[in-house]
Amino acid sequence: MIKNAEWLVVGHSKDFPIRIGRTIHIKGVEIAVFRTSENELYAVENINPHPKRGPLTEAIVSGHYIYDPLYDWKIDLQTGIVQEPDHGQVKTFAVCEEGEEVKISLETV
Amino acid sequence: MINSKKKLVVIGNGMAGINTVEQILKLTDKYEITVLGSEPHPNYNRIMLSYVLEGSKTIDDIILNDLQWYADQGITLYTGKMVKSIDGENKKILTEDGLEIDYDVALVATGSQSFILPIPGKELPGVIGFRDIADCSAMLEAAKTYKKAAVIGGGLLGLEAAKGLVNLGMDVTVVHLMEDLMERQLDREASAMLKAELERQGIKFAMQMQTSEVYGQDRVQGLRFSDGSELEADLVVMAVGIKPNIQVAVQSGMETNRGIVVDDLMRTSVPDVYAVGECVEHRGICYGLVAPLFEQGSVIAKHLAGAETEGYMGSVVSTKLKISGVDVFSAGEFITQPEHTVIVAKDEWKRTYKKVLLRENKIVGTVLFGDVSESASLQKYVRQQTLMTDEIYGQLMGTGCSNHGSKTSSAETMADDEIVCGCNGVTKKAIVDAINDNGLTTVDEIKACTGATRSCGGCKPVVEQILQYVLGDSFKTSAKQGICSCTTLSRDEIVEAIKTKGLTTTREVMNVLGWHNDEGCSKCRPALNYYLGMINPDTYENEGDSRFVNERLHANIQKDGTFTVVPRMYGGVTTPEDLKKIADVSLKYNVKVVKVTGGQRLDLIGVRKEDLPKVWEELDMPSGYAYAKSLRTVKTCVGSQFCRFGTQDSMGMGEVLERKFERLDFPAKFKLAVNGCPRNCAESCTKDIGIVGNDGGWEIFIGGNGGIKARLADSLCKVKTDAELIDIVGSVMQLYRETGQYLERTSEWVERIGLEEIQKAVVQDTANRQALVERIEFALQQVEDPWKKIINDEDSRKNLFEVVTPSIV
């Protein structure tokens, strides 16, 4: 758990539909937020770990994994780790839901 | 109830007999089958014995049909049962141990045995043939105690036996009567190269030696030759040929010569008794290879099932030596005769040799050494006596320009560091290592492990070749693979289940059909979404979250995360007003590049995601579907409206077709072209459907592709009227929608289904065509323009396109 973290309210629960990524800009960081079928929220930096980069928000969501929209890399939203046969890791951020508010901490998990 | 089945009794439990039974079972169930085998084993693959000897396979590995199979098929199997004779008058088969078995139809498949030279000492212990599991076991056993082996016979089997014995640590000499090894399959050049290679692998040769005697006391000690010289050996393998097993046939009064004489329907001289395989002599020839027995079996099966068959016409035999690292292939005629035109390529550095023989410009024979990657196509050419063309020549002999990724590139000669998958930078070595280290057996596994073939897929044939090369004969293209790693079910099984079980969502499909991965992956989800929509066009609710980004956002994503917008331009025709609008919107939204596409439309590249709905709204044009597995463009030439050569109104027809069929989902993107005359300026030969106008109507082509796998379209048919043209185009589209695999282009689909089948379904069978047209019309009623829909839908506009603005920052 992250203690004493600075939590920022980034939107309303209904802004984050199931299995559709949303982009958020906070303090100069672009973040992609995903809600899984199990109703869990995940936030990752919206930069593809692929050497050619690109966004992640438009990925296909399956369980707590995403398939990136440009190169079809499979990325674990829990750890940010790119799955075999590819390699890399995307930055993940803590995200929580309090009442109807969705909050993110910029401290990386 | 009286059993109405006819009794079919098969004498011989080898490859020929059982393969024939398998073929019969596929065609009919009207026979009650009994099989009598003399060996104690179930049916096994005799050709693989060389691998058992070599140690790369066990006997269990080469069993073709286990006992359970016989039980499952309802076949009565007697093993270790010797047949004495057939009583043709009373239709009974008599066994050595006194059994009498009634038959309605009998099949003799007694095979052959090693020909043992009739020389003194041939019965000494340690002298064996190389035919069955017992011989194989004897060799394995001998290698444990003895050192020196002699193999008499430098043919296919002899060389394979010799190599096996070398691998078992024996000192092996091949004794051959002739000047050249495998002289019945190879020409002198190839034979010499083969000999050199085998010598490198440790086999010794005694050429042009005639064995006159085997000597020894209690066991063989050596060979004596006609010139008086001797060779020490404590194991002698005779591999000088085979002798058809015809004792049963002779005992039964059947006409025999070297083998059992059969006619073109494989009938012996005894009524209702057929014969197949190596025991048979057909038109004077006894075959000692596997391929002919499959062809013979198929004739018998069809005949016994009451289907029409042309009869067996003899086989074009081909040879492949099964020794690792030595590739030899020959087919048809291989010894150069004066009337032959010879194409030959010999490379002493790479140790390859390739010869193709032509008679009257037709391909009639070939010999390959060192690189046999062309063997399959050459065998086909030889069988069909194909006319040599520049194209075939280029494919076989190379045309001087590099041809990477094509099938001429041989997996073996390829350098380790050569890039196989250009998209993902995967080398040959990486693939070979992945196969060896992880025991991979399919292209999909290689894809998952190395990334090769995952992008454009253009390297798939080469990856397959590498797989085949590394795995040797254990490679099977038919290994069951599901549509993705989440399931083992095929496309057809899934579509069938959706229909019969009435499945309505991707989630339901995955649950009911037991997906390994609860929510599927980026491969199966879009595929299921397509199949569900295709099957239930009116009730299925498209799942945006199971669509690839382009089809979810209705624009093409670029690598910087911006999007390309392509408005529809029916038949490639626009107006000055529309051009003005496009220019205005492009300026307003800072479009980076305006580009004309290959399909005659305008790309507006570099639109921000959040601007997309506004751009569409201000353009006020329909979506061009440049992103979709759907009808993309209908490319047209100027046609009869303006062109001095035009015979048909191609622009007009292009617009009609594009308006009619736009927006409908297909397994893959779909492109059309319409030409006003046979000059084909709109390049219909590389389109999914290409239409060429002529003086009296239109000619329709299908299955063309200019992309990854370039393919020229096939001529489907000619039609006289526009109405007929539209009907046939629609019915081809619907047939492809219904039978295509997701992401399978028509170029692959046409090859898989077959042009003739498609012609039957949409040209000849007019009722079927009409039904297809009705189904596509029904599906077309459900489509709507996605741009307009999103402009009018506040929720998806917000959720899909807008950036979330944090409340407090």
PDB file of N, CA, C and O in Angstrom, chain B residues 54-99:
ATOM      1  N   GLU B  54      17.817 -45.992 -36.541  1.00  0.00           N
ATOM      2  CA  GLU B  54      18.670 -44.837 -36.292  1.00  0.00           C
ATOM      3  C   GLU B  54      18.572 -44.404 -34.831  1.00  0.00           C
ATOM      4  O   GLU B  54      19.451 -43.736 -34.303  1.00  0.00           O
ATOM      5  N   GLY B  55      17.477 -44.800 -34.169  1.00  0.00           N
ATOM      6  CA  GLY B  55      17.325 -44.476 -32.755  1.00  0.00           C
ATOM      7  C   GLY B  55      16.515 -43.225 -32.509  1.00  0.00           C
ATOM      8  O   GLY B  55      16.286 -42.840 -31.372  1.00  0.00           O
ATOM      9  N   SER B  56      16.058 -42.556 -33.574  1.00  0.00           N
ATOM     10  CA  SER B  56      15.304 -41.328 -33.348  1.00  0.00           C
ATOM     11  C   SER B  56      13.820 -41.609 -33.073  1.00  0.00           C
ATOM     12  O   SER B  56      13.074 -40.715 -32.714  1.00  0.00           O
ATOM     13  N   LYS B  57      13.411 -42.851 -33.280  1.00  0.00           N
ATOM     14  CA  LYS B  57      12.023 -43.187 -32.968  1.00  0.00           C
ATOM     15  C   LYS B  57      11.975 -44.578 -32.325  1.00  0.00           C
ATOM     16  O   LYS B  57      12.857 -45.403 -32.554  1.00  0.00           O
ATOM     17  N   THR B  58      10.912 -44.802 -31.536  1.00  0.00           N
ATOM     18  CA  THR B  58      10.719 -46.132 -30.985  1.00  0.00           C
ATOM     19  C   THR B  58       9.624 -46.819 -31.790  1.00  0.00           C
ATOM     20  O   THR B  58       8.940 -46.175 -32.583  1.00  0.00           O
ATOM     21  N   ILE B  59       9.454 -48.115 -31.537  1.00  0.00           N
ATOM     22  CA  ILE B  59       8.422 -48.840 -32.266  1.00  0.00           C
ATOM     23  C   ILE B  59       7.045 -48.266 -31.962  1.00  0.00           C
ATOM     24  O   ILE B  59       6.206 -48.132 -32.855  1.00  0.00           O
ATOM     25  N   ASP B  60       6.844 -47.841 -30.724  1.00  0.00           N
ATOM     26  CA  ASP B  60       5.552 -47.246 -30.383  1.00  0.00           C
ATOM     27  C   ASP B  60       5.269 -46.002 -31.218  1.00  0.00           C
ATOM     28  O   ASP B  60       4.125 -45.721 -31.577  1.00  0.00           O
ATOM     29  N   ASP B  61       6.346 -45.251 -31.523  1.00  0.00           N
ATOM     30  CA  ASP B  61       6.156 -44.016 -32.303  1.00  0.00           C
ATOM     31  C   ASP B  61       5.639 -44.290 -33.703  1.00  0.00           C
ATOM     32  O   ASP B  61       5.064 -43.414 -34.334  1.00  0.00           O
ATOM     33  N   ILE B  62       5.937 -45.482 -34.221  1.00  0.00           N
ATOM     34  CA  ILE B  62       5.605 -45.697 -35.628  1.00  0.00           C
ATOM     35  C   ILE B  62       4.359 -46.560 -35.810  1.00  0.00           C
ATOM     36  O   ILE B  62       4.015 -46.936 -36.913  1.00  0.00           O
ATOM     37  N   ILE B  63       3.676 -46.848 -34.686  1.00  0.00           N
ATOM     38  CA  ILE B  63       2.404 -47.561 -34.808  1.00  0.00           C
ATOM     39  C   ILE B  63       1.391 -46.635 -35.481  1.00  0.00           C
ATOM     40  O   ILE B  63       1.217 -45.488 -35.075  1.00  0.00           O
ATOM     41  N   LEU B  64       0.766 -47.102 -36.538  1.00  0.00           N
ATOM     42  CA  LEU B  64      -0.208 -46.268 -37.246  1.00  0.00           C
ATOM     43  C   LEU B  64      -1.603 -46.424 -36.657  1.00  0.00           C
ATOM     44  O   LEU B  64      -2.315 -45.465 -36.475  1.00  0.00           O
ATOM     45  N   ASN B  65      -1.997 -47.648 -36.390  1.00  0.00           N
ATOM     46  CA  ASN B  65      -3.320 -47.889 -35.840  1.00  0.00           C
ATOM     47  C   ASN B  65      -3.166 -48.827 -34.650  1.00  0.00           C
ATOM     48  O   ASN B  65      -2.719 -49.963 -34.812  1.00  0.00           O
ATOM     49  N   ASP B  66      -3.521 -48.373 -33.467  1.00  0.00           N
ATOM     50  CA  ASP B  66      -3.390 -49.260 -32.313  1.00  0.00           C
ATOM     51  C   ASP B  66      -4.628 -50.147 -32.208  1.00  0.00           C
ATOM     52  O   ASP B  66      -5.601 -49.985 -32.954  1.00  0.00           O
ATOM     53  N   LEU B  67      -4.600 -51.068 -31.265  1.00  0.00           N
ATOM     54  CA  LEU B  67      -5.686 -52.045 -31.163  1.00  0.00           C
ATOM     55  C   LEU B  67      -7.032 -51.369 -30.930  1.00  0.00           C
ATOM     56  O   LEU B  67      -8.067 -51.816 -31.411  1.00  0.00           O
ATOM     57  N   GLN B  68      -6.999 -50.263 -30.188  1.00  0.00           N
ATOM     58  CA  GLN B  68      -8.232 -49.539 -29.909  1.00  0.00           C
ATOM     59  C   GLN B  68      -8.896 -49.075 -31.211  1.00  0.00           C
ATOM     60  O   GLN B  68     -10.112 -49.091 -31.350  1.00  0.00           O
ATOM     61  N   TRP B  69      -8.048 -48.693 -32.178  1.00  0.00           N
ATOM     62  CA  TRP B  69      -8.596 -48.212 -33.450  1.00  0.00           C
ATOM     63  C   TRP B  69      -9.424 -49.304 -34.119  1.00  0.00           C
ATOM     64  O   TRP B  69     -10.527 -49.057 -34.604  1.00  0.00           O
ATOM     65  N   TYR B  70      -8.886 -50.531 -34.124  1.00  0.00           N
ATOM     66  CA  TYR B  70      -9.616 -51.635 -34.758  1.00  0.00           C
ATOM     67  C   TYR B  70     -10.956 -51.830 -34.051  1.00  0.00           C
ATOM     68  O   TYR B  70     -11.993 -52.008 -34.671  1.00  0.00           O
ATOM     69  N   ALA B  71     -10.900 -51.746 -32.708  1.00  0.00           N
ATOM     70  CA  ALA B  71     -12.131 -51.920 -31.931  1.00  0.00           C
ATOM     71  C   ALA B  71     -13.116 -50.807 -32.264  1.00  0.00           C
ATOM     72  O   ALA B  71     -14.297 -51.062 -32.522  1.00  0.00           O
ATOM     73  N   ASP B  72     -12.614 -49.570 -32.302  1.00  0.00           N
ATOM     74  CA  ASP B  72     -13.492 -48.434 -32.578  1.00  0.00           C
ATOM     75  C   ASP B  72     -14.156 -48.547 -33.947  1.00  0.00           C
ATOM     76  O   ASP B  72     -15.273 -48.085 -34.144  1.00  0.00           O
ATOM     77  N   GLN B  73     -13.427 -49.117 -34.890  1.00  0.00           N
ATOM     78  CA  GLN B  73     -13.969 -49.210 -36.242  1.00  0.00           C
ATOM     79  C   GLN B  73     -14.811 -50.480 -36.426  1.00  0.00           C
ATOM     80  O   GLN B  73     -15.306 -50.727 -37.519  1.00  0.00           O
ATOM     81  N   GLY B  74     -14.914 -51.279 -35.378  1.00  0.00           N
ATOM     82  CA  GLY B  74     -15.678 -52.516 -35.489  1.00  0.00           C
ATOM     83  C   GLY B  74     -14.994 -53.558 -36.364  1.00  0.00           C
ATOM     84  O   GLY B  74     -15.649 -54.412 -36.960  1.00  0.00           O
ATOM     85  N   ILE B  75     -13.659 -53.496 -36.439  1.00  0.00           N
ATOM     86  CA  ILE B  75     -12.928 -54.447 -37.267  1.00  0.00           C
ATOM     87  C   ILE B  75     -12.481 -55.628 -36.407  1.00  0.00           C
ATOM     88  O   ILE B  75     -11.990 -55.437 -35.294  1.00  0.00           O
ATOM     89  N   THR B  76     -12.660 -56.845 -36.926  1.00  0.00           N
ATOM     90  CA  THR B  76     -12.141 -58.017 -36.235  1.00  0.00           C
ATOM     91  C   THR B  76     -10.703 -58.216 -36.691  1.00  0.00           C
ATOM     92  O   THR B  76     -10.434 -58.316 -37.877  1.00  0.00           O
ATOM     93  N   LEU B  77      -9.776 -58.234 -35.728  1.00  0.00           N
ATOM     94  CA  LEU B  77      -8.368 -58.360 -36.102  1.00  0.00           C
ATOM     95  C   LEU B  77      -7.791 -59.662 -35.544  1.00  0.00           C
ATOM     96  O   LEU B  77      -7.938 -59.978 -34.369  1.00  0.00           O
ATOM     97  N   TYR B  78      -7.171 -60.434 -36.431  1.00  0.00           N
ATOM     98  CA  TYR B  78      -6.410 -61.601 -36.001  1.00  0.00           C
ATOM     99  C   TYR B  78      -4.932 -61.274 -36.228  1.00  0.00           C
ATOM    100  O   TYR B  78      -4.533 -61.039 -37.361  1.00  0.00           O
ATOM    101  N   THR B  79      -4.115 -61.265 -35.174  1.00  0.00           N
ATOM    102  CA  THR B  79      -2.678 -61.086 -35.397  1.00  0.00           C
ATOM    103  C   THR B  79      -2.017 -62.461 -35.293  1.00  0.00           C
ATOM    104  O   THR B  79      -2.571 -63.394 -34.698  1.00  0.00           O
ATOM    105  N   GLY B  80      -0.824 -62.559 -35.856  1.00  0.00           N
ATOM    106  CA  GLY B  80      -0.092 -63.824 -35.830  1.00  0.00           C
ATOM    107  C   GLY B  80      -0.847 -64.956 -36.531  1.00  0.00           C
ATOM    108  O   GLY B  80      -0.730 -66.124 -36.156  1.00  0.00           O
ATOM    109  N   LYS B  81      -1.628 -64.607 -37.529  1.00  0.00           N
ATOM    110  CA  LYS B  81      -2.448 -65.611 -38.217  1.00  0.00           C
ATOM    111  C   LYS B  81      -1.955 -65.764 -39.649  1.00  0.00           C
ATOM    112  O   LYS B  81      -1.954 -64.818 -40.423  1.00  0.00           O
ATOM    113  N   MET B  82      -1.500 -66.973 -39.997  1.00  0.00           N
ATOM    114  CA  MET B  82      -1.005 -67.205 -41.353  1.00  0.00           C
ATOM    115  C   MET B  82      -2.132 -67.765 -42.221  1.00  0.00           C
ATOM    116  O   MET B  82      -2.805 -68.706 -41.829  1.00  0.00           O
ATOM    117  N   VAL B  83      -2.303 -67.176 -43.389  1.00  0.00           N
ATOM    118  CA  VAL B  83      -3.336 -67.675 -44.300  1.00  0.00           C
ATOM    119  C   VAL B  83      -2.719 -68.697 -45.238  1.00  0.00           C
ATOM    120  O   VAL B  83      -1.600 -68.531 -45.721  1.00  0.00           O
ATOM    121  N   LYS B  84      -3.439 -69.798 -45.447  1.00  0.00           N
ATOM    122  CA  LYS B  84      -2.947 -70.848 -46.335  1.00  0.00           C
ATOM    123  C   LYS B  84      -3.399 -70.571 -47.769  1.00  0.00           C
ATOM    124  O   LYS B  84      -2.587 -70.466 -48.671  1.00  0.00           O
ATOM    125  N   SER B  85      -4.703 -70.416 -47.932  1.00  0.00           N
ATOM    126  CA  SER B  85      -5.199 -70.177 -49.289  1.00  0.00           C
ATOM    127  C   SER B  85      -6.602 -69.597 -49.274  1.00  0.00           C
ATOM    128  O   SER B  85      -7.250 -69.508 -48.232  1.00  0.00           O
ATOM    129  N   ILE B  86      -7.014 -69.202 -50.468  1.00  0.00           N
ATOM    130  CA  ILE B  86      -8.362 -68.687 -50.640  1.00  0.00           C
ATOM    131  C   ILE B  86      -9.123 -69.682 -51.496  1.00  0.00           C
ATOM    132  O   ILE B  86      -8.642 -70.108 -52.552  1.00  0.00           O
ATOM    133  N   ASP B  87     -10.300 -70.055 -51.020  1.00  0.00           N
ATOM    134  CA  ASP B  87     -11.140 -70.957 -51.786  1.00  0.00           C
ATOM    135  C   ASP B  87     -12.164 -70.087 -52.518  1.00  0.00           C
ATOM    136  O   ASP B  87     -13.190 -69.705 -51.964  1.00  0.00           O
ATOM    137  N   GLY B  88     -11.835 -69.760 -53.758  1.00  0.00           N
ATOM    138  CA  GLY B  88     -12.646 -68.813 -54.516  1.00  0.00           C
ATOM    139  C   GLY B  88     -14.026 -69.331 -54.839  1.00  0.00           C
ATOM    140  O   GLY B  88     -14.964 -68.555 -54.981  1.00  0.00           O
ATOM    141  N   GLU B  89     -14.161 -70.643 -54.948  1.00  0.00           N
ATOM    142  CA  GLU B  89     -15.461 -71.186 -55.322  1.00  0.00           C
ATOM    143  C   GLU B  89     -16.460 -71.075 -54.184  1.00  0.00           C
ATOM    144  O   GLU B  89     -17.594 -70.686 -54.362  1.00  0.00           O
ATOM    145  N   ASN B  90     -15.979 -71.431 -52.983  1.00  0.00           N
ATOM    146  CA  ASN B  90     -16.874 -71.388 -51.820  1.00  0.00           C
ATOM    147  C   ASN B  90     -16.750 -70.090 -51.030  1.00  0.00           C
ATOM    148  O   ASN B  90     -17.373 -69.936 -49.990  1.00  0.00           O
ATOM    149  N   LYS B  91     -15.888 -69.197 -51.549  1.00  0.00           N
ATOM    150  CA  LYS B  91     -15.674 -67.904 -50.891  1.00  0.00           C
ATOM    151  C   LYS B  91     -15.301 -68.064 -49.421  1.00  0.00           C
ATOM    152  O   LYS B  91     -15.972 -67.553 -48.513  1.00  0.00           O
ATOM    153  N   LYS B  92     -14.206 -68.818 -49.212  1.00  0.00           N
ATOM    154  CA  LYS B  92     -13.717 -69.023 -47.851  1.00  0.00           C
ATOM    155  C   LYS B  92     -12.221 -68.772 -47.826  1.00  0.00           C
ATOM    156  O   LYS B  92     -11.517 -69.053 -48.806  1.00  0.00           O
ATOM    157  N   ILE B  93     -11.730 -68.268 -46.695  1.00  0.00           N
ATOM    158  CA  ILE B  93     -10.294 -68.121 -46.516  1.00  0.00           C
ATOM    159  C   ILE B  93      -9.848 -69.156 -45.494  1.00  0.00           C
ATOM    160  O   ILE B  93     -10.451 -69.275 -44.417  1.00  0.00           O
ATOM    161  N   LEU B  94      -8.816 -69.928 -45.859  1.00  0.00           N
ATOM    162  CA  LEU B  94      -8.362 -71.013 -44.975  1.00  0.00           C
ATOM    163  C   LEU B  94      -7.039 -70.602 -44.341  1.00  0.00           C
ATOM    164  O   LEU B  94      -6.111 -70.179 -45.043  1.00  0.00           O
ATOM    165  N   THR B  95      -6.947 -70.742 -43.016  1.00  0.00           N
ATOM    166  CA  THR B  95      -5.693 -70.376 -42.354  1.00  0.00           C
ATOM    167  C   THR B  95      -4.892 -71.629 -42.064  1.00  0.00           C
ATOM    168  O   THR B  95      -5.416 -72.750 -42.096  1.00  0.00           O
ATOM    169  N   GLU B  96      -3.599 -71.403 -41.749  1.00  0.00           N
ATOM    170  CA  GLU B  96      -2.694 -72.523 -41.450  1.00  0.00           C
ATOM    171  C   GLU B  96      -3.222 -73.360 -40.293  1.00  0.00           C
ATOM    172  O   GLU B  96      -3.060 -74.571 -40.250  1.00  0.00           O
ATOM    173  N   ASP B  97      -3.829 -72.670 -39.298  1.00  0.00           N
ATOM    174  CA  ASP B  97      -4.292 -73.417 -38.122  1.00  0.00           C
ATOM    175  C   ASP B  97      -5.726 -73.906 -38.257  1.00  0.00           C
ATOM    176  O   ASP B  97      -6.394 -74.179 -37.261  1.00  0.00           O
ATOM    177  N   GLY B  98      -6.212 -73.974 -39.511  1.00  0.00           N
ATOM    178  CA  GLY B  98      -7.471 -74.675 -39.744  1.00  0.00           C
ATOM    179  C   GLY B  98      -8.735 -73.843 -39.662  1.00  0.00           C
ATOM    180  O   GLY B  98      -9.841 -74.379 -39.702  1.00  0.00           O
ATOM    181  N   LEU B  99      -8.587 -72.527 -39.512  1.00  0.00           N
ATOM    182  CA  LEU B  99      -9.769 -71.675 -39.468  1.00  0.00           C
ATOM    183  C   LEU B  99     -10.326 -71.492 -40.883  1.00  0.00           C
ATOM    184  O   LEU B  99      -9.567 -71.441 -41.854  1.00  0.00           O
TER     185      LEU B  99
END
